[in-house]
GROMACS .gro file of C-alpha atoms in nm:
model
  397
    1UNK     CA    1  -0.015   0.004  -0.009
    2UNK     CA    2   0.105   0.358  -0.076
    3UNK     CA    3   0.100   0.622   0.190
    4UNK     CA    4  -0.021   0.988   0.121
    5UNK     CA    5   0.334   1.109   0.058
    6UNK     CA    6   0.383   0.845  -0.198
    7UNK     CA    7   0.073   0.935  -0.380
    8UNK     CA    8   0.156   1.300  -0.381
    9UNK     CA    9   0.482   1.225  -0.523
   10UNK     CA   10   0.336   1.004  -0.774
   11UNK     CA   11   0.082   1.271  -0.893
   12UNK     CA   12   0.363   1.520  -0.915
   13UNK     CA   13   0.571   1.305  -1.144
   14UNK     CA   14   0.264   1.244  -1.354
   15UNK     CA   15   0.202   1.609  -1.389
   16UNK     CA   16   0.560   1.670  -1.479
   17UNK     CA   17   0.548   1.412  -1.739
   18UNK     CA   18   0.222   1.550  -1.879
   19UNK     CA   19   0.352   1.894  -1.889
   20UNK     CA   20   0.670   1.798  -2.088
   21UNK     CA   21   0.445   1.600  -2.336
   22UNK     CA   22   0.217   1.891  -2.395
   23UNK     CA   23   0.499   2.126  -2.432
   24UNK     CA   24   0.718   1.937  -2.681
   25UNK     CA   25   0.479   1.689  -2.845
   26UNK     CA   26   0.300   1.949  -3.078
   27UNK     CA   27   0.618   2.066  -3.216
   28UNK     CA   28   0.741   1.711  -3.295
   29UNK     CA   29   0.416   1.625  -3.465
   30UNK     CA   30   0.406   1.933  -3.668
   31UNK     CA   31   0.773   1.906  -3.785
   32UNK     CA   32   0.658   1.634  -4.031
   33UNK     CA   33   0.482   1.890  -4.231
   34UNK     CA   34   0.718   2.183  -4.168
   35UNK     CA   35   1.043   2.034  -4.292
   36UNK     CA   36   1.146   1.668  -4.313
   37UNK     CA   37   1.523   1.743  -4.349
   38UNK     CA   38   1.745   1.540  -4.119
   39UNK     CA   39   1.908   1.869  -4.007
   40UNK     CA   40   1.601   2.017  -3.906
   41UNK     CA   41   1.509   1.704  -3.705
   42UNK     CA   42   1.837   1.712  -3.539
   43UNK     CA   43   1.813   2.080  -3.416
   44UNK     CA   44   1.459   2.029  -3.301
   45UNK     CA   45   1.550   1.694  -3.125
   46UNK     CA   46   1.846   1.852  -2.950
   47UNK     CA   47   1.634   2.154  -2.843
   48UNK     CA   48   1.357   1.920  -2.729
   49UNK     CA   49   1.581   1.721  -2.518
   50UNK     CA   50   1.717   2.036  -2.334
   51UNK     CA   51   1.354   2.179  -2.298
   52UNK     CA   52   1.228   1.860  -2.146
   53UNK     CA   53   1.511   1.860  -1.883
   54UNK     CA   54   1.441   2.243  -1.817
   55UNK     CA   55   1.064   2.191  -1.773
   56UNK     CA   56   1.117   1.887  -1.535
   57UNK     CA   57   1.290   2.130  -1.278
   58UNK     CA   58   1.104   2.453  -1.380
   59UNK     CA   59   0.893   2.439  -1.035
   60UNK     CA   60   1.228   2.442  -0.843
   61UNK     CA   61   1.454   2.664  -1.047
   62UNK     CA   62   1.229   2.867  -1.274
   63UNK     CA   63   1.489   3.127  -1.363
   64UNK     CA   64   1.730   2.873  -1.476
   65UNK     CA   65   1.474   2.671  -1.651
   66UNK     CA   66   1.351   2.975  -1.855
   67UNK     CA   67   1.710   3.035  -1.971
   68UNK     CA   68   1.759   2.670  -2.053
   69UNK     CA   69   1.463   2.696  -2.292
   70UNK     CA   70   1.513   3.051  -2.421
   71UNK     CA   71   1.870   3.010  -2.532
   72UNK     CA   72   1.875   2.674  -2.695
   73UNK     CA   73   1.530   2.789  -2.880
   74UNK     CA   74   1.723   3.098  -3.003
   75UNK     CA   75   2.030   2.888  -3.107
   76UNK     CA   76   1.805   2.646  -3.282
   77UNK     CA   77   1.615   2.905  -3.481
   78UNK     CA   78   1.945   3.080  -3.592
   79UNK     CA   79   2.104   2.752  -3.690
   80UNK     CA   80   1.804   2.643  -3.888
   81UNK     CA   81   1.806   2.986  -4.063
   82UNK     CA   82   2.177   2.980  -4.140
   83UNK     CA   83   2.131   2.586  -4.273
   84UNK     CA   84   1.830   2.710  -4.476
   85UNK     CA   85   1.598   2.472  -4.295
   86UNK     CA   86   1.286   2.528  -4.085
   87UNK     CA   87   1.185   2.386  -3.749
   88UNK     CA   88   0.828   2.394  -3.626
   89UNK     CA   89   0.677   2.730  -3.502
   90UNK     CA   90   0.521   2.537  -3.229
   91UNK     CA   91   0.878   2.486  -3.072
   92UNK     CA   92   0.796   2.802  -2.883
   93UNK     CA   93   0.550   2.601  -2.662
   94UNK     CA   94   0.806   2.493  -2.402
   95UNK     CA   95   0.902   2.866  -2.370
   96UNK     CA   96   0.556   2.954  -2.278
   97UNK     CA   97   0.533   2.672  -2.001
   98UNK     CA   98   0.889   2.813  -1.880
   99UNK     CA   99   0.735   3.171  -1.887
  100UNK     CA  100   0.455   3.046  -1.666
  101UNK     CA  101   0.674   2.875  -1.419
  102UNK     CA  102   0.883   3.191  -1.399
  103UNK     CA  103   0.582   3.406  -1.300
  104UNK     CA  104   0.427   3.138  -1.078
  105UNK     CA  105   0.755   3.030  -0.884
  106UNK     CA  106   1.022   3.290  -0.914
  107UNK     CA  107   1.072   3.615  -0.704
  108UNK     CA  108   0.935   3.928  -0.860
  109UNK     CA  109   1.251   4.085  -0.939
  110UNK     CA  110   1.391   3.768  -1.098
  111UNK     CA  111   1.070   3.720  -1.301
  112UNK     CA  112   1.090   4.066  -1.446
  113UNK     CA  113   1.460   4.039  -1.519
  114UNK     CA  114   1.404   3.710  -1.708
  115UNK     CA  115   1.111   3.866  -1.893
  116UNK     CA  116   1.327   4.154  -1.997
  117UNK     CA  117   1.618   3.922  -2.078
  118UNK     CA  118   1.404   3.702  -2.296
  119UNK     CA  119   1.263   4.016  -2.484
  120UNK     CA  120   1.626   4.119  -2.551
  121UNK     CA  121   1.725   3.782  -2.673
  122UNK     CA  122   1.413   3.758  -2.902
  123UNK     CA  123   1.525   4.113  -3.063
  124UNK     CA  124   1.885   4.008  -3.103
  125UNK     CA  125   1.753   3.680  -3.269
  126UNK     CA  126   1.550   3.870  -3.508
  127UNK     CA  127   1.816   4.111  -3.591
  128UNK     CA  128   2.077   3.829  -3.634
  129UNK     CA  129   1.811   3.641  -3.854
  130UNK     CA  130   1.790   3.939  -4.076
  131UNK     CA  131   2.168   3.979  -4.098
  132UNK     CA  132   2.242   3.633  -4.181
  133UNK     CA  133   1.953   3.454  -4.352
  134UNK     CA  134   1.847   3.472  -4.720
  135UNK     CA  135   1.532   3.702  -4.786
  136UNK     CA  136   1.295   3.407  -4.801
  137UNK     CA  137   1.433   3.273  -4.468
  138UNK     CA  138   1.392   3.611  -4.266
  139UNK     CA  139   1.157   3.640  -3.986
  140UNK     CA  140   0.982   3.939  -3.867
  141UNK     CA  141   0.627   4.018  -3.775
  142UNK     CA  142   0.539   3.663  -3.788
  143UNK     CA  143   0.794   3.572  -3.524
  144UNK     CA  144   0.684   3.859  -3.291
  145UNK     CA  145   0.307   3.749  -3.347
  146UNK     CA  146   0.419   3.391  -3.237
  147UNK     CA  147   0.599   3.519  -2.936
  148UNK     CA  148   0.330   3.760  -2.814
  149UNK     CA  149   0.151   3.499  -2.606
  150UNK     CA  150   0.461   3.437  -2.385
  151UNK     CA  151   0.411   3.757  -2.175
  152UNK     CA  152   0.061   3.643  -2.121
  153UNK     CA  153   0.165   3.303  -2.001
  154UNK     CA  154   0.408   3.496  -1.762
  155UNK     CA  155   0.129   3.713  -1.643
  156UNK     CA  156  -0.083   3.415  -1.582
  157UNK     CA  157   0.205   3.253  -1.362
  158UNK     CA  158   0.209   3.584  -1.173
  159UNK     CA  159  -0.172   3.560  -1.103
  160UNK     CA  160  -0.141   3.195  -0.988
  161UNK     CA  161   0.153   3.306  -0.762
  162UNK     CA  162  -0.050   3.565  -0.613
  163UNK     CA  163  -0.348   3.339  -0.562
  164UNK     CA  164  -0.109   3.094  -0.384
  165UNK     CA  165   0.034   3.353  -0.167
  166UNK     CA  166  -0.329   3.473  -0.065
  167UNK     CA  167  -0.413   3.122   0.027
  168UNK     CA  168  -0.095   3.084   0.227
  169UNK     CA  169  -0.164   3.419   0.403
  170UNK     CA  170  -0.529   3.314   0.484
  171UNK     CA  171  -0.378   2.992   0.625
  172UNK     CA  172  -0.145   3.192   0.835
  173UNK     CA  173  -0.428   3.410   0.952
  174UNK     CA  174  -0.628   3.107   1.056
  175UNK     CA  175  -0.339   2.946   1.248
  176UNK     CA  176  -0.283   3.272   1.415
  177UNK     CA  177  -0.648   3.297   1.513
  178UNK     CA  178  -0.629   2.918   1.649
  179UNK     CA  179  -0.322   3.008   1.851
  180UNK     CA  180  -0.508   3.329   2.013
  181UNK     CA  181  -0.824   3.110   2.083
  182UNK     CA  182  -0.585   2.831   2.253
  183UNK     CA  183  -0.414   3.131   2.447
  184UNK     CA  184  -0.746   3.281   2.569
  185UNK     CA  185  -0.880   2.923   2.664
  186UNK     CA  186  -0.563   2.884   2.857
  187UNK     CA  187  -0.567   3.222   3.022
  188UNK     CA  188  -0.943   3.141   3.124
  189UNK     CA  189  -0.839   2.802   3.266
  190UNK     CA  190  -0.554   2.967   3.441
  191UNK     CA  191  -0.788   3.210   3.604
  192UNK     CA  192  -1.042   2.947   3.708
  193UNK     CA  193  -0.762   2.739   3.873
  194UNK     CA  194  -0.643   3.039   4.057
  195UNK     CA  195  -1.013   3.100   4.163
  196UNK     CA  196  -1.036   2.749   4.287
  197UNK     CA  197  -0.711   2.759   4.470
  198UNK     CA  198  -0.820   3.088   4.645
  199UNK     CA  199  -1.152   2.938   4.748
  200UNK     CA  200  -1.001   2.617   4.870
  201UNK     CA  201  -0.743   2.803   5.060
  202UNK     CA  202  -1.007   3.030   5.208
  203UNK     CA  203  -1.251   2.769   5.301
  204UNK     CA  204  -1.094   2.407   5.323
  205UNK     CA  205  -0.745   2.509   5.434
  206UNK     CA  206  -0.857   2.740   5.691
  207UNK     CA  207  -1.098   2.485   5.846
  208UNK     CA  208  -0.836   2.200   5.852
  209UNK     CA  209  -0.583   2.456   6.009
  210UNK     CA  210  -0.846   2.531   6.297
  211UNK     CA  211  -0.902   2.154   6.327
  212UNK     CA  212  -0.529   2.084   6.378
  213UNK     CA  213  -0.502   2.380   6.615
  214UNK     CA  214  -0.784   2.248   6.829
  215UNK     CA  215  -0.632   1.891   6.822
  216UNK     CA  216  -0.293   2.020   6.928
  217UNK     CA  217  -0.455   2.217   7.205
  218UNK     CA  218  -0.615   1.891   7.335
  219UNK     CA  219  -0.291   1.706   7.303
  220UNK     CA  220  -0.147   1.961   7.524
  221UNK     CA  221  -0.393   1.863   7.804
  222UNK     CA  222  -0.360   1.500   7.736
  223UNK     CA  223  -0.312   1.427   8.109
  224UNK     CA  224  -0.652   1.549   8.168
  225UNK     CA  225  -0.807   1.310   7.904
  226UNK     CA  226  -0.864   0.921   7.934
  227UNK     CA  227  -0.635   0.695   7.723
  228UNK     CA  228  -0.879   0.633   7.458
  229UNK     CA  229  -0.940   1.009   7.399
  230UNK     CA  230  -0.572   1.075   7.381
  231UNK     CA  231  -0.520   0.808   7.101
  232UNK     CA  232  -0.822   0.960   6.916
  233UNK     CA  233  -0.674   1.312   6.936
  234UNK     CA  234  -0.341   1.188   6.835
  235UNK     CA  235  -0.494   1.028   6.528
  236UNK     CA  236  -0.704   1.326   6.447
  237UNK     CA  237  -0.392   1.558   6.474
  238UNK     CA  238  -0.184   1.332   6.242
  239UNK     CA  239  -0.464   1.295   5.986
  240UNK     CA  240  -0.519   1.667   5.992
  241UNK     CA  241  -0.150   1.753   5.934
  242UNK     CA  242  -0.139   1.502   5.656
  243UNK     CA  243  -0.444   1.630   5.490
  244UNK     CA  244  -0.325   1.992   5.544
  245UNK     CA  245   0.013   1.902   5.381
  246UNK     CA  246  -0.164   1.725   5.071
  247UNK     CA  247  -0.393   2.008   5.022
  248UNK     CA  248  -0.118   2.270   5.030
  249UNK     CA  249   0.071   2.067   4.766
  250UNK     CA  250  -0.256   2.057   4.556
  251UNK     CA  251  -0.309   2.440   4.587
  252UNK     CA  252   0.068   2.504   4.517
  253UNK     CA  253   0.019   2.297   4.190
  254UNK     CA  254  -0.291   2.504   4.099
  255UNK     CA  255  -0.083   2.812   4.136
  256UNK     CA  256   0.218   2.685   3.958
  257UNK     CA  257   0.045   2.714   3.612
  258UNK     CA  258   0.300   2.590   3.351
  259UNK     CA  259   0.556   2.470   3.593
  260UNK     CA  260   0.476   2.113   3.588
  261UNK     CA  261   0.352   1.874   3.858
  262UNK     CA  262   0.440   1.885   4.225
  263UNK     CA  263   0.782   1.752   4.304
  264UNK     CA  264   0.657   1.565   4.621
  265UNK     CA  265   0.678   1.190   4.619
  266UNK     CA  266   0.365   1.017   4.444
  267UNK     CA  267   0.186   0.775   4.675
  268UNK     CA  268   0.212   0.418   4.560
  269UNK     CA  269   0.093   0.068   4.714
  270UNK     CA  270   0.395   0.073   4.949
  271UNK     CA  271   0.227   0.356   5.128
  272UNK     CA  272  -0.086   0.172   5.194
  273UNK     CA  273   0.030   0.027   5.517
  274UNK     CA  274   0.089   0.371   5.670
  275UNK     CA  275  -0.256   0.480   5.536
  276UNK     CA  276  -0.422   0.184   5.703
  277UNK     CA  277  -0.252   0.252   6.020
  278UNK     CA  278  -0.355   0.594   6.033
  279UNK     CA  279  -0.713   0.490   5.978
  280UNK     CA  280  -0.687   0.242   6.270
  281UNK     CA  281  -0.556   0.504   6.503
  282UNK     CA  282  -0.872   0.719   6.389
  283UNK     CA  283  -1.094   0.429   6.512
  284UNK     CA  284  -1.148   0.229   6.189
  285UNK     CA  285  -1.042  -0.132   6.204
  286UNK     CA  286  -0.900  -0.216   5.868
  287UNK     CA  287  -0.772  -0.548   5.743
  288UNK     CA  288  -0.528  -0.525   5.442
  289UNK     CA  289  -0.426  -0.788   5.199
  290UNK     CA  290  -0.215  -0.680   4.898
  291UNK     CA  291  -0.070  -0.932   4.656
  292UNK     CA  292   0.299  -0.942   4.605
  293UNK     CA  293   0.243  -0.934   4.210
  294UNK     CA  294   0.108  -0.585   4.261
  295UNK     CA  295   0.456  -0.432   4.361
  296UNK     CA  296   0.557  -0.403   4.002
  297UNK     CA  297   0.243  -0.240   3.861
  298UNK     CA  298   0.307   0.101   3.678
  299UNK     CA  299   0.309   0.412   3.899
  300UNK     CA  300  -0.012   0.555   3.739
  301UNK     CA  301  -0.208   0.237   3.849
  302UNK     CA  302  -0.054   0.225   4.195
  303UNK     CA  303  -0.149   0.613   4.236
  304UNK     CA  304  -0.503   0.535   4.152
  305UNK     CA  305  -0.522   0.226   4.376
  306UNK     CA  306  -0.382   0.439   4.669
  307UNK     CA  307  -0.651   0.711   4.619
  308UNK     CA  308  -0.930   0.445   4.577
  309UNK     CA  309  -0.839   0.318   4.940
  310UNK     CA  310  -0.779   0.662   5.062
  311UNK     CA  311  -1.134   0.775   4.961
  312UNK     CA  312  -1.302   0.447   5.086
  313UNK     CA  313  -1.147   0.469   5.419
  314UNK     CA  314  -1.243   0.846   5.455
  315UNK     CA  315  -1.600   0.767   5.349
  316UNK     CA  316  -1.591   0.486   5.606
  317UNK     CA  317  -1.492   0.708   5.890
  318UNK     CA  318  -1.765   0.957   5.778
  319UNK     CA  319  -2.067   0.739   5.717
  320UNK     CA  320  -1.986   0.421   5.919
  321UNK     CA  321  -1.763   0.510   6.210
  322UNK     CA  322  -1.626   0.210   6.382
  323UNK     CA  323  -1.717  -0.032   6.102
  324UNK     CA  324  -1.468  -0.266   5.988
  325UNK     CA  325  -1.326  -0.220   5.648
  326UNK     CA  326  -1.164  -0.493   5.422
  327UNK     CA  327  -0.909  -0.391   5.154
  328UNK     CA  328  -0.805  -0.657   4.901
  329UNK     CA  329  -0.578  -0.603   4.594
  330UNK     CA  330  -0.485  -0.873   4.373
  331UNK     CA  331  -0.407  -0.968   4.013
  332UNK     CA  332  -0.668  -1.186   3.916
  333UNK     CA  333  -0.509  -1.300   3.597
  334UNK     CA  334  -0.206  -1.189   3.397
  335UNK     CA  335  -0.340  -0.865   3.268
  336UNK     CA  336  -0.587  -0.735   3.526
  337UNK     CA  337  -0.554  -0.578   3.864
  338UNK     CA  338  -0.849  -0.584   4.096
  339UNK     CA  339  -0.914  -0.369   4.404
  340UNK     CA  340  -1.197  -0.448   4.633
  341UNK     CA  341  -1.288  -0.235   4.936
  342UNK     CA  342  -1.587  -0.350   5.166
  343UNK     CA  343  -1.718  -0.144   5.459
  344UNK     CA  344  -1.936  -0.284   5.729
  345UNK     CA  345  -2.273  -0.134   5.808
  346UNK     CA  346  -2.275   0.177   6.022
  347UNK     CA  347  -2.369   0.168   6.383
  348UNK     CA  348  -2.740   0.161   6.472
  349UNK     CA  349  -2.725   0.501   6.650
  350UNK     CA  350  -2.539   0.668   6.374
  351UNK     CA  351  -2.771   0.957   6.230
  352UNK     CA  352  -2.623   0.928   5.885
  353UNK     CA  353  -2.441   1.186   5.688
  354UNK     CA  354  -2.553   1.262   5.344
  355UNK     CA  355  -2.269   1.262   5.086
  356UNK     CA  356  -2.232   1.441   4.756
  357UNK     CA  357  -2.083   1.141   4.563
  358UNK     CA  358  -1.818   1.370   4.410
  359UNK     CA  359  -1.526   1.148   4.563
  360UNK     CA  360  -1.667   0.848   4.391
  361UNK     CA  361  -1.719   1.034   4.076
  362UNK     CA  362  -1.352   1.137   4.090
  363UNK     CA  363  -1.244   0.785   4.152
  364UNK     CA  364  -1.453   0.651   3.854
  365UNK     CA  365  -1.289   0.908   3.623
  366UNK     CA  366  -0.944   0.811   3.742
  367UNK     CA  367  -1.011   0.446   3.660
  368UNK     CA  368  -1.177   0.532   3.341
  369UNK     CA  369  -0.862   0.698   3.235
  370UNK     CA  370  -0.668   0.363   3.270
  371UNK     CA  371  -0.930   0.186   3.057
  372UNK     CA  372  -1.066   0.037   3.393
  373UNK     CA  373  -1.418   0.001   3.538
  374UNK     CA  374  -1.561   0.061   3.886
  375UNK     CA  375  -1.870  -0.046   4.057
  376UNK     CA  376  -1.990   0.109   4.385
  377UNK     CA  377  -2.296   0.027   4.586
  378UNK     CA  378  -2.451  -0.148   4.879
  379UNK     CA  379  -2.287  -0.463   5.012
  380UNK     CA  380  -2.487  -0.786   5.117
  381UNK     CA  381  -2.375  -0.727   5.484
  382UNK     CA  382  -2.563  -0.386   5.493
  383UNK     CA  383  -2.248  -0.193   5.427
  384UNK     CA  384  -2.096  -0.052   5.106
  385UNK     CA  385  -1.877  -0.233   4.853
  386UNK     CA  386  -1.639  -0.079   4.596
  387UNK     CA  387  -1.469  -0.291   4.311
  388UNK     CA  388  -1.227  -0.152   4.051
  389UNK     CA  389  -1.065  -0.357   3.779
  390UNK     CA  390  -0.777  -0.191   3.580
  391UNK     CA  391  -0.609  -0.363   3.264
  392UNK     CA  392  -0.239  -0.390   3.290
  393UNK     CA  393  -0.209  -0.380   2.919
  394UNK     CA  394  -0.389  -0.174   2.655
  395UNK     CA  395  -0.698  -0.339   2.524
  396UNK     CA  396  -0.605  -0.243   2.177
  397UNK     CA  397  -0.283  -0.430   2.192
   0.00000   0.00000   0.00000
């Protein structure tokens, strides 16, 4: 199969062959009725070979191609007059194609210079013809009439170049407009990110800071609290400090637009024991079972797994305080990782805390980004169950 570049190259070659055939073919056909002398055929054949080579490169070197056609044509005409033979008047067609290429592909100064040079060569050729050829072989107004369409071909090439430049300018304007649109969108996104960062700082970070301050104040009076309360306060203070640090990191990332991701270490499955221990200190009994085969998972999957467990433990403390949570992570087969988190039912006297579901929506988006699936809903024991499966290899592979 050919790709688009091959097809374009083939089209260009076919166009060049058609151009050369159209420019040279009529003169060769007409030469049969013009003059069948072998010398005339020799002059025309030599000129045709040079003109074919020139037209093949006219789109790259229009000025040189124009001269390569003009000068051999003049030499062939002068030689034919001196040898008292005729070559077809259609031999001027390659010069018309070269004139078009000159106007279409050459710089304006070079195009005008070549046109003036061609006019000078024609005038010199006519003068030389009159000076050397017999009376019946001299050209005059008929030669000028034959060459009159050449400036028209040159002007047509200039029009084509102008049109091409207009299209290129329109494309540049369109690209500039697209860049400006992308810049405006990026600026709007930056402004929104900064607004979110300010709101989170003003509301969430302030509340967390107060929570940590109160927890530390209670720790300072730990000798006045029972043992179980001191443990709860210690866990609350540690959790608050950790959450505050993570929030500060996120806010810093939102403000550091264009400076890359945060430089802090990305949580992995190796951090799950510490996360689970923190939840236990906060009063949530947790059982953790992680397969050894998961230690070599890609970092993006490990980060998502950590966030899944973190969100589920947070929801358990909020909606079912004291309920047991089971965390299971394994590789069910050679290309799928499975994460199951099951929370027990809430205490009977728990009033219930309504949730927004934003956390689970965010988890679902994370899992979906890795081509995985997530199911979340009531468990048979009256609690809540979250199951996520993530393929370790692309499904398209």
